[in-house]
mmCIF file of C-alpha atoms and ligand atoms in Angstrom:
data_model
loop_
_atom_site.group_PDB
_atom_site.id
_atom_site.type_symbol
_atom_site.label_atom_id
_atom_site.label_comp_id
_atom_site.label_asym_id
_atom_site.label_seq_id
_atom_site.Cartn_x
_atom_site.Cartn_y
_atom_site.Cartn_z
ATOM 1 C CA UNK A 16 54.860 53.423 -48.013
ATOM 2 C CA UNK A 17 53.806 56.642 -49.643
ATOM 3 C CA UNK A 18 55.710 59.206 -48.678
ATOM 4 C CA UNK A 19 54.045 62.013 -47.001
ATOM 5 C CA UNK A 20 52.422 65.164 -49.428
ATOM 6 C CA UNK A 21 54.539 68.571 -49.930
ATOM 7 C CA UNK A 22 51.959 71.685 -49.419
ATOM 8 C CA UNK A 23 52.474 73.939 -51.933
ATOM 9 C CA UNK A 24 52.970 76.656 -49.478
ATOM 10 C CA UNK A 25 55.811 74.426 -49.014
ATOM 11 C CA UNK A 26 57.406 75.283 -51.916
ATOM 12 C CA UNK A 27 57.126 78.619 -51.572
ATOM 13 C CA UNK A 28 58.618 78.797 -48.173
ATOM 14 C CA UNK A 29 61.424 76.758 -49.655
ATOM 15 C CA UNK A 30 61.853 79.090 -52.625
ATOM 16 C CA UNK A 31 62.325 82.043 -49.864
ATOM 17 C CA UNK A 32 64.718 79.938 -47.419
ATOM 18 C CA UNK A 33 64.854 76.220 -46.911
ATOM 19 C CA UNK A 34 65.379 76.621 -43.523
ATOM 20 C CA UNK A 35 61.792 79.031 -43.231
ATOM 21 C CA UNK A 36 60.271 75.317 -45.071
ATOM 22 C CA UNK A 37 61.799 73.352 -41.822
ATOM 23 C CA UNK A 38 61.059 75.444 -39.221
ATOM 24 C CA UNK A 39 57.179 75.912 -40.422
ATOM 25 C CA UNK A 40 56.637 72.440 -42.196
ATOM 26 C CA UNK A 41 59.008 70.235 -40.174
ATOM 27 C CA UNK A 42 59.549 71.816 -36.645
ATOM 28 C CA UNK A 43 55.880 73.446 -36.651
ATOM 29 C CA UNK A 44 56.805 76.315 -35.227
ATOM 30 C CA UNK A 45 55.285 79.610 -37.090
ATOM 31 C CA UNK A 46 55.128 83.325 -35.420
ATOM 32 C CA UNK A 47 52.976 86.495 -37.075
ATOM 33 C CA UNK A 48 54.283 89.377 -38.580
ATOM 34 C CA UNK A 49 52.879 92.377 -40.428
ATOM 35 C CA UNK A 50 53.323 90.361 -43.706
ATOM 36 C CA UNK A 51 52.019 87.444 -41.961
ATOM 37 C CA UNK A 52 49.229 88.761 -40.950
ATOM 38 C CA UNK A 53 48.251 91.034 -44.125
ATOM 39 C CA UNK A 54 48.436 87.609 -46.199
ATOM 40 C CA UNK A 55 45.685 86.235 -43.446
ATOM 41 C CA UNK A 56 43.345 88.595 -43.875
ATOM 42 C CA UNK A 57 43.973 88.807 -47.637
ATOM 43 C CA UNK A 58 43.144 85.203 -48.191
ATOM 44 C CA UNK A 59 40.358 85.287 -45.650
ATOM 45 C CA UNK A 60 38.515 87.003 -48.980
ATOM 46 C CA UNK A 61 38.875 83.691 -51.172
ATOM 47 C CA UNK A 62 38.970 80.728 -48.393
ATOM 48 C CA UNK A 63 35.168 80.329 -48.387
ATOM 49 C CA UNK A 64 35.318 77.952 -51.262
ATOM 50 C CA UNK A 65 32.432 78.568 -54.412
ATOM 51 C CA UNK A 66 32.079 79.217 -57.324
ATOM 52 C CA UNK A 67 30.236 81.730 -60.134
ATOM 53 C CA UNK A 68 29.552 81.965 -63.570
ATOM 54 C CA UNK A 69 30.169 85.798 -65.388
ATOM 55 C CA UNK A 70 30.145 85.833 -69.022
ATOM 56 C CA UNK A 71 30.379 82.025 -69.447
ATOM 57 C CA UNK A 72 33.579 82.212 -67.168
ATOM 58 C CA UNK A 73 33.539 79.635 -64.641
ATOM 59 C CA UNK A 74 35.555 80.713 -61.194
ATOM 60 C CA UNK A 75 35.830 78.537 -58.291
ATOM 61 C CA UNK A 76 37.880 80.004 -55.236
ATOM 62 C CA UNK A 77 39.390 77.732 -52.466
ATOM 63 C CA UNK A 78 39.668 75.216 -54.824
ATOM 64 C CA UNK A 79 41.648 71.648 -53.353
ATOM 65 C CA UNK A 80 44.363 70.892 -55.151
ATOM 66 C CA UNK A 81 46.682 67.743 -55.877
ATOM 67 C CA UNK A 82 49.432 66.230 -58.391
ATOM 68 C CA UNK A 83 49.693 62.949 -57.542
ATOM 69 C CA UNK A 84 53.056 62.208 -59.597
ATOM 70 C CA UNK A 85 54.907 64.870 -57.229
ATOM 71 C CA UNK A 86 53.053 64.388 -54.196
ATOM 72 C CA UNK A 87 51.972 67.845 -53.998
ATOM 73 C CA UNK A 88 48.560 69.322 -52.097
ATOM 74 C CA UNK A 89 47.262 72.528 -51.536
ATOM 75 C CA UNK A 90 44.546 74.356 -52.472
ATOM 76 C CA UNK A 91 44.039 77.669 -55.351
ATOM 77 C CA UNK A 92 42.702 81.002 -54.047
ATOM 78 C CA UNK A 93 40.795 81.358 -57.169
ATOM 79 C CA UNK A 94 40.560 79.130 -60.436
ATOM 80 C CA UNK A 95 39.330 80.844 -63.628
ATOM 81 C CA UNK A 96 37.895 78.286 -66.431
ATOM 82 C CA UNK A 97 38.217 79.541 -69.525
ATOM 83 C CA UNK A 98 36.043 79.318 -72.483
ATOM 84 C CA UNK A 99 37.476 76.384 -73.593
ATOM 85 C CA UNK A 100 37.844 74.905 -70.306
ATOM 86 C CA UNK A 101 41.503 75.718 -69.931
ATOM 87 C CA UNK A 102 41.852 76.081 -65.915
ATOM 88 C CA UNK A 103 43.603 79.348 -65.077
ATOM 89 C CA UNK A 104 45.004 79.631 -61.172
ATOM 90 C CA UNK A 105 45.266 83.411 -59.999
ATOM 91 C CA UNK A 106 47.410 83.398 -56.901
ATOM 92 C CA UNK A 107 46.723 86.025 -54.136
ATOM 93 C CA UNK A 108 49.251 87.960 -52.725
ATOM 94 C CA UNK A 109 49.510 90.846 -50.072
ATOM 95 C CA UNK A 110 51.420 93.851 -51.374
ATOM 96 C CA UNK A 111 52.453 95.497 -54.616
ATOM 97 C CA UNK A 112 54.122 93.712 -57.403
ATOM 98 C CA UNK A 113 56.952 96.550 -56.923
ATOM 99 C CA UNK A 114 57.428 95.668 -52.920
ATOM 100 C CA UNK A 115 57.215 91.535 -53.545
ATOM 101 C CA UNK A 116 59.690 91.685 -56.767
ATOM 102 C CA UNK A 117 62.081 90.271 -54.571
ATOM 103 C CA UNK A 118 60.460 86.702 -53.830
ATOM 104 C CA UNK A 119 58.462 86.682 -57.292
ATOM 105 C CA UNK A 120 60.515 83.904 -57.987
ATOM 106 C CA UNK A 121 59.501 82.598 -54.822
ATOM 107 C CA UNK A 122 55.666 82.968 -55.712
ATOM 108 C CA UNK A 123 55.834 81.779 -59.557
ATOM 109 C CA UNK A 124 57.248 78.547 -57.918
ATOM 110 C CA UNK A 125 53.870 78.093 -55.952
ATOM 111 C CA UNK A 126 51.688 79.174 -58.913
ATOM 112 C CA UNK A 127 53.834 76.702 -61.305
ATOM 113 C CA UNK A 128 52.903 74.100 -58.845
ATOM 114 C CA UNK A 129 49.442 74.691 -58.751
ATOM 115 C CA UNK A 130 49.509 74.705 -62.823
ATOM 116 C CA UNK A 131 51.146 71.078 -62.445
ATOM 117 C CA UNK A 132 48.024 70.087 -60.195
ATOM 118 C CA UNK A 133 45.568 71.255 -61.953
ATOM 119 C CA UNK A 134 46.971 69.630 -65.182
ATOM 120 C CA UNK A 135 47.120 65.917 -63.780
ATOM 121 C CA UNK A 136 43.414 67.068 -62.078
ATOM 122 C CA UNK A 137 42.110 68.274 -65.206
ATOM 123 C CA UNK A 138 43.760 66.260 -68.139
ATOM 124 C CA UNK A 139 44.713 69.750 -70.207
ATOM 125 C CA UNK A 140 47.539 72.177 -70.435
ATOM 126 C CA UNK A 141 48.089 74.576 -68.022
ATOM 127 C CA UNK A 142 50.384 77.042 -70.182
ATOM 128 C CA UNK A 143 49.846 80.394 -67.866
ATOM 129 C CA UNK A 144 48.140 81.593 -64.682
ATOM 130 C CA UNK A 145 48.535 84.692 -62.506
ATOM 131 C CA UNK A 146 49.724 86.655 -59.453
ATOM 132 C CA UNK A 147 46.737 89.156 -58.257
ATOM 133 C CA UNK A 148 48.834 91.856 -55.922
ATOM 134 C CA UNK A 149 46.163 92.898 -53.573
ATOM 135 C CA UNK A 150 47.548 96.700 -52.842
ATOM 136 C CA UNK A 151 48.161 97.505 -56.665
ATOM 137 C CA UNK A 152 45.056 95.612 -57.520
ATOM 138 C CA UNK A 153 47.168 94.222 -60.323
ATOM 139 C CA UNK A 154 47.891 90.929 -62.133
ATOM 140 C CA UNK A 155 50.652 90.062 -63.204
ATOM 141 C CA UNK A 156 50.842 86.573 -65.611
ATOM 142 C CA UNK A 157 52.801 84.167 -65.158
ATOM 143 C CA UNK A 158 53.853 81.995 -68.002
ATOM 144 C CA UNK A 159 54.202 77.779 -66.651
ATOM 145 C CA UNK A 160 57.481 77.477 -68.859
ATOM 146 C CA UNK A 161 60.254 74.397 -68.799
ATOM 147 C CA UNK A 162 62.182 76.443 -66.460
ATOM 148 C CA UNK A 163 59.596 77.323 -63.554
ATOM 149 C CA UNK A 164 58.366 72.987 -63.586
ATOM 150 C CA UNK A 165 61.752 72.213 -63.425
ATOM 151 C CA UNK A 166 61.964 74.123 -60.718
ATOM 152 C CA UNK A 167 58.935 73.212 -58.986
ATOM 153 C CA UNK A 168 60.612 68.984 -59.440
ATOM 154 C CA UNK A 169 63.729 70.199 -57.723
ATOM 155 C CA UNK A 170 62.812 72.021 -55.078
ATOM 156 C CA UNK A 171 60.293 68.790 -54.437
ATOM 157 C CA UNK A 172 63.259 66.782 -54.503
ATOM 158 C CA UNK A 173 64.929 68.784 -52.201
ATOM 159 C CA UNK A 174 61.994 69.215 -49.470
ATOM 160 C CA UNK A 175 62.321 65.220 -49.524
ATOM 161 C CA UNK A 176 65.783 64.979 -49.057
ATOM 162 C CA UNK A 177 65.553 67.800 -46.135
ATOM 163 C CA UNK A 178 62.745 65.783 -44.414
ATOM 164 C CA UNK A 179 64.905 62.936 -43.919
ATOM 165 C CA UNK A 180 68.303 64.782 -42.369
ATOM 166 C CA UNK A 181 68.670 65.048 -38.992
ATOM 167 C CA UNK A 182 69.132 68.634 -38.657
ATOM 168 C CA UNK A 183 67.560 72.220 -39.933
ATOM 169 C CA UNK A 184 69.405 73.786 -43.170
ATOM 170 C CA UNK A 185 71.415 76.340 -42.520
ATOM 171 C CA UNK A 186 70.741 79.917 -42.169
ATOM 172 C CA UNK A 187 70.413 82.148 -45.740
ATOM 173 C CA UNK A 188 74.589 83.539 -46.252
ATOM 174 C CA UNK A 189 72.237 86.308 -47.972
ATOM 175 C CA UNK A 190 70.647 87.962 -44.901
ATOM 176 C CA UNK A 191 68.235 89.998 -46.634
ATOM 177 C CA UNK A 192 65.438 88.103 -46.934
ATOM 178 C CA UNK A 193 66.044 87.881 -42.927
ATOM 179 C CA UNK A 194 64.832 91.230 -42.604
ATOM 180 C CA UNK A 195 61.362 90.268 -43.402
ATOM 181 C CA UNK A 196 61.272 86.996 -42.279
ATOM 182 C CA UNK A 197 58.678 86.340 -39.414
ATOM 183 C CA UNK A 198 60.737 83.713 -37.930
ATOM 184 C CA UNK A 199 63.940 85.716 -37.413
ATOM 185 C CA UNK A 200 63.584 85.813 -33.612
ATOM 186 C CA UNK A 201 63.178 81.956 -33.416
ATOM 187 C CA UNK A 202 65.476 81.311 -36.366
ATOM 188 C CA UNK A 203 68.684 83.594 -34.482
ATOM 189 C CA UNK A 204 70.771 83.017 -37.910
ATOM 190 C CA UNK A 205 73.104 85.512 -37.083
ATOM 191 C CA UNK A 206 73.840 83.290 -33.695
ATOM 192 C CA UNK A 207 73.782 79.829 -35.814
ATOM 193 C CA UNK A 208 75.931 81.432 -38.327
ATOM 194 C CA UNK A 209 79.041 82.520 -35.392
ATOM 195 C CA UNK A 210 78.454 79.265 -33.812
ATOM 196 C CA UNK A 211 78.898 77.530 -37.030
ATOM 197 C CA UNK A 212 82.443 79.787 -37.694
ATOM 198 C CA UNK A 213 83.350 78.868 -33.849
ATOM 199 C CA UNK A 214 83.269 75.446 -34.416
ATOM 200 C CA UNK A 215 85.319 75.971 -37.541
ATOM 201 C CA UNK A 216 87.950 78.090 -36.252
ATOM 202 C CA UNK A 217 88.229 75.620 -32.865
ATOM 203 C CA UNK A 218 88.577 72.811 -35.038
ATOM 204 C CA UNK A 219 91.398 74.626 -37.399
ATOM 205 C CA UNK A 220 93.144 75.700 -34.214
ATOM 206 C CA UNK A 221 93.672 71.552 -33.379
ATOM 207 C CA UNK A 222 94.137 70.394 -37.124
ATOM 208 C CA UNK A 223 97.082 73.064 -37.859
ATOM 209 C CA UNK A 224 100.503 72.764 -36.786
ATOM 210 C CA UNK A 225 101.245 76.379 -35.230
HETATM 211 S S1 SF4 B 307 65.478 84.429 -40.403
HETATM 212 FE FE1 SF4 B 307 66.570 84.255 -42.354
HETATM 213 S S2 SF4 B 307 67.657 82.279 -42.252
HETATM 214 FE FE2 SF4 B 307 66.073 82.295 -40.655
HETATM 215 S S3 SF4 B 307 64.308 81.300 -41.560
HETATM 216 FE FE3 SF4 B 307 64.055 83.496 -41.864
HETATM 217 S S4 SF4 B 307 64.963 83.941 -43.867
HETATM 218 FE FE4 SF4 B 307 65.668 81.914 -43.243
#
């Protein structure tokens, strides 16, 4: 049987904390936050799916996306075609390229995928797209090298292993990203982290001698 298709949001999430992916992708559960809820209105501005010509540039927003060789799906905010009918994703994204720097490793992954759909969709190269940062009103290009697919293939491989274990990954051991993390509330990883160094410390106190 097929296996089921990763979202490419998927990979994001992933890229911030695998165990954001399992809670949203694999439990379901999901809660709003400011950042939440400035990304819905954002995208609210390219989910009406069309397209227009400027200058001989072809740009279709919304556009469904999928890579059958990775089992990936999703869809592109916006999709410039270039003159020589290179496809070009441009990714939106809520904030300033300053405030995100910390997950734009996070967000190339997600463009990188969509540059891996669009070239099995397309038959072409797709060397480079972007990141548009709605509060600078900036782009910032990202460049689709060996590094970034690689990474897009093993973070795949990992949402597939994840999906077939019995229980959630772990909390992050770097609790930053916790701060702004919408699901902190239903995550509790400071409480899954002392239950996890309870059960370790019970179990030392009947393995050692003293
Ligand atoms: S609260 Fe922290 S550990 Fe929990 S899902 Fe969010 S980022 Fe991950």
């Amino acid at each position: 049987m097929k296996p089921e298709p990763i979202p490419l949001s998927a990979l994001q999430h992933w890229a911030y904390c695998p165990r954001q992916y399992a809670l949203i992708h694999l439990e379901q559960v999901f809660e709003e936050n400011l950042y939440t809820l400035r990304g819905q209105a954002l995208h609210k501005r390219v989910d009406d799916p069309g397209f227009e010509v400027r200058s001989g540039l072809r740009t279709e927003r919304a556009l469904p996306l999928f890579c059958d060789r990775m089992g990936l799906v999703g869809k592109a905010d916006i999709v410039e075609f270039l003159l020589d009918g290179t496809p070009y994703p441009v990714e939106y994204k809520h904030g300033s390229r300053h405030k995100r720097a910390d997950i734009a490793s996070c967000d190339d992954v997600q463009l990188a995928a969509q540059a891996l759909c669009l070239e099995e969709m397309f038959a072409r190269p797709v060397p480079e797209g972007a990141l548009y940062y709605a509060s600078s009103k900036r782009r910032r290009t990202v460049i689709v090298d060996a590094a970034l697919r690689q990474q897009v293939v093993d973070i795949s491989t990992q949402i597939r292993i994840a999906q077939a274990q019995p229980c959630l990954p772990p909390p992050q051991t770097d609790e930053s990203r916790c701060h702004g993390c919408s699901l902190l509330e239903l995550c509790q990883p400071k409480t899954v982290r002392l239950k996890a160094e309870y059960r370790a410390y019970i179990a030392h106190l009947f393995t050692t001698a003293d």
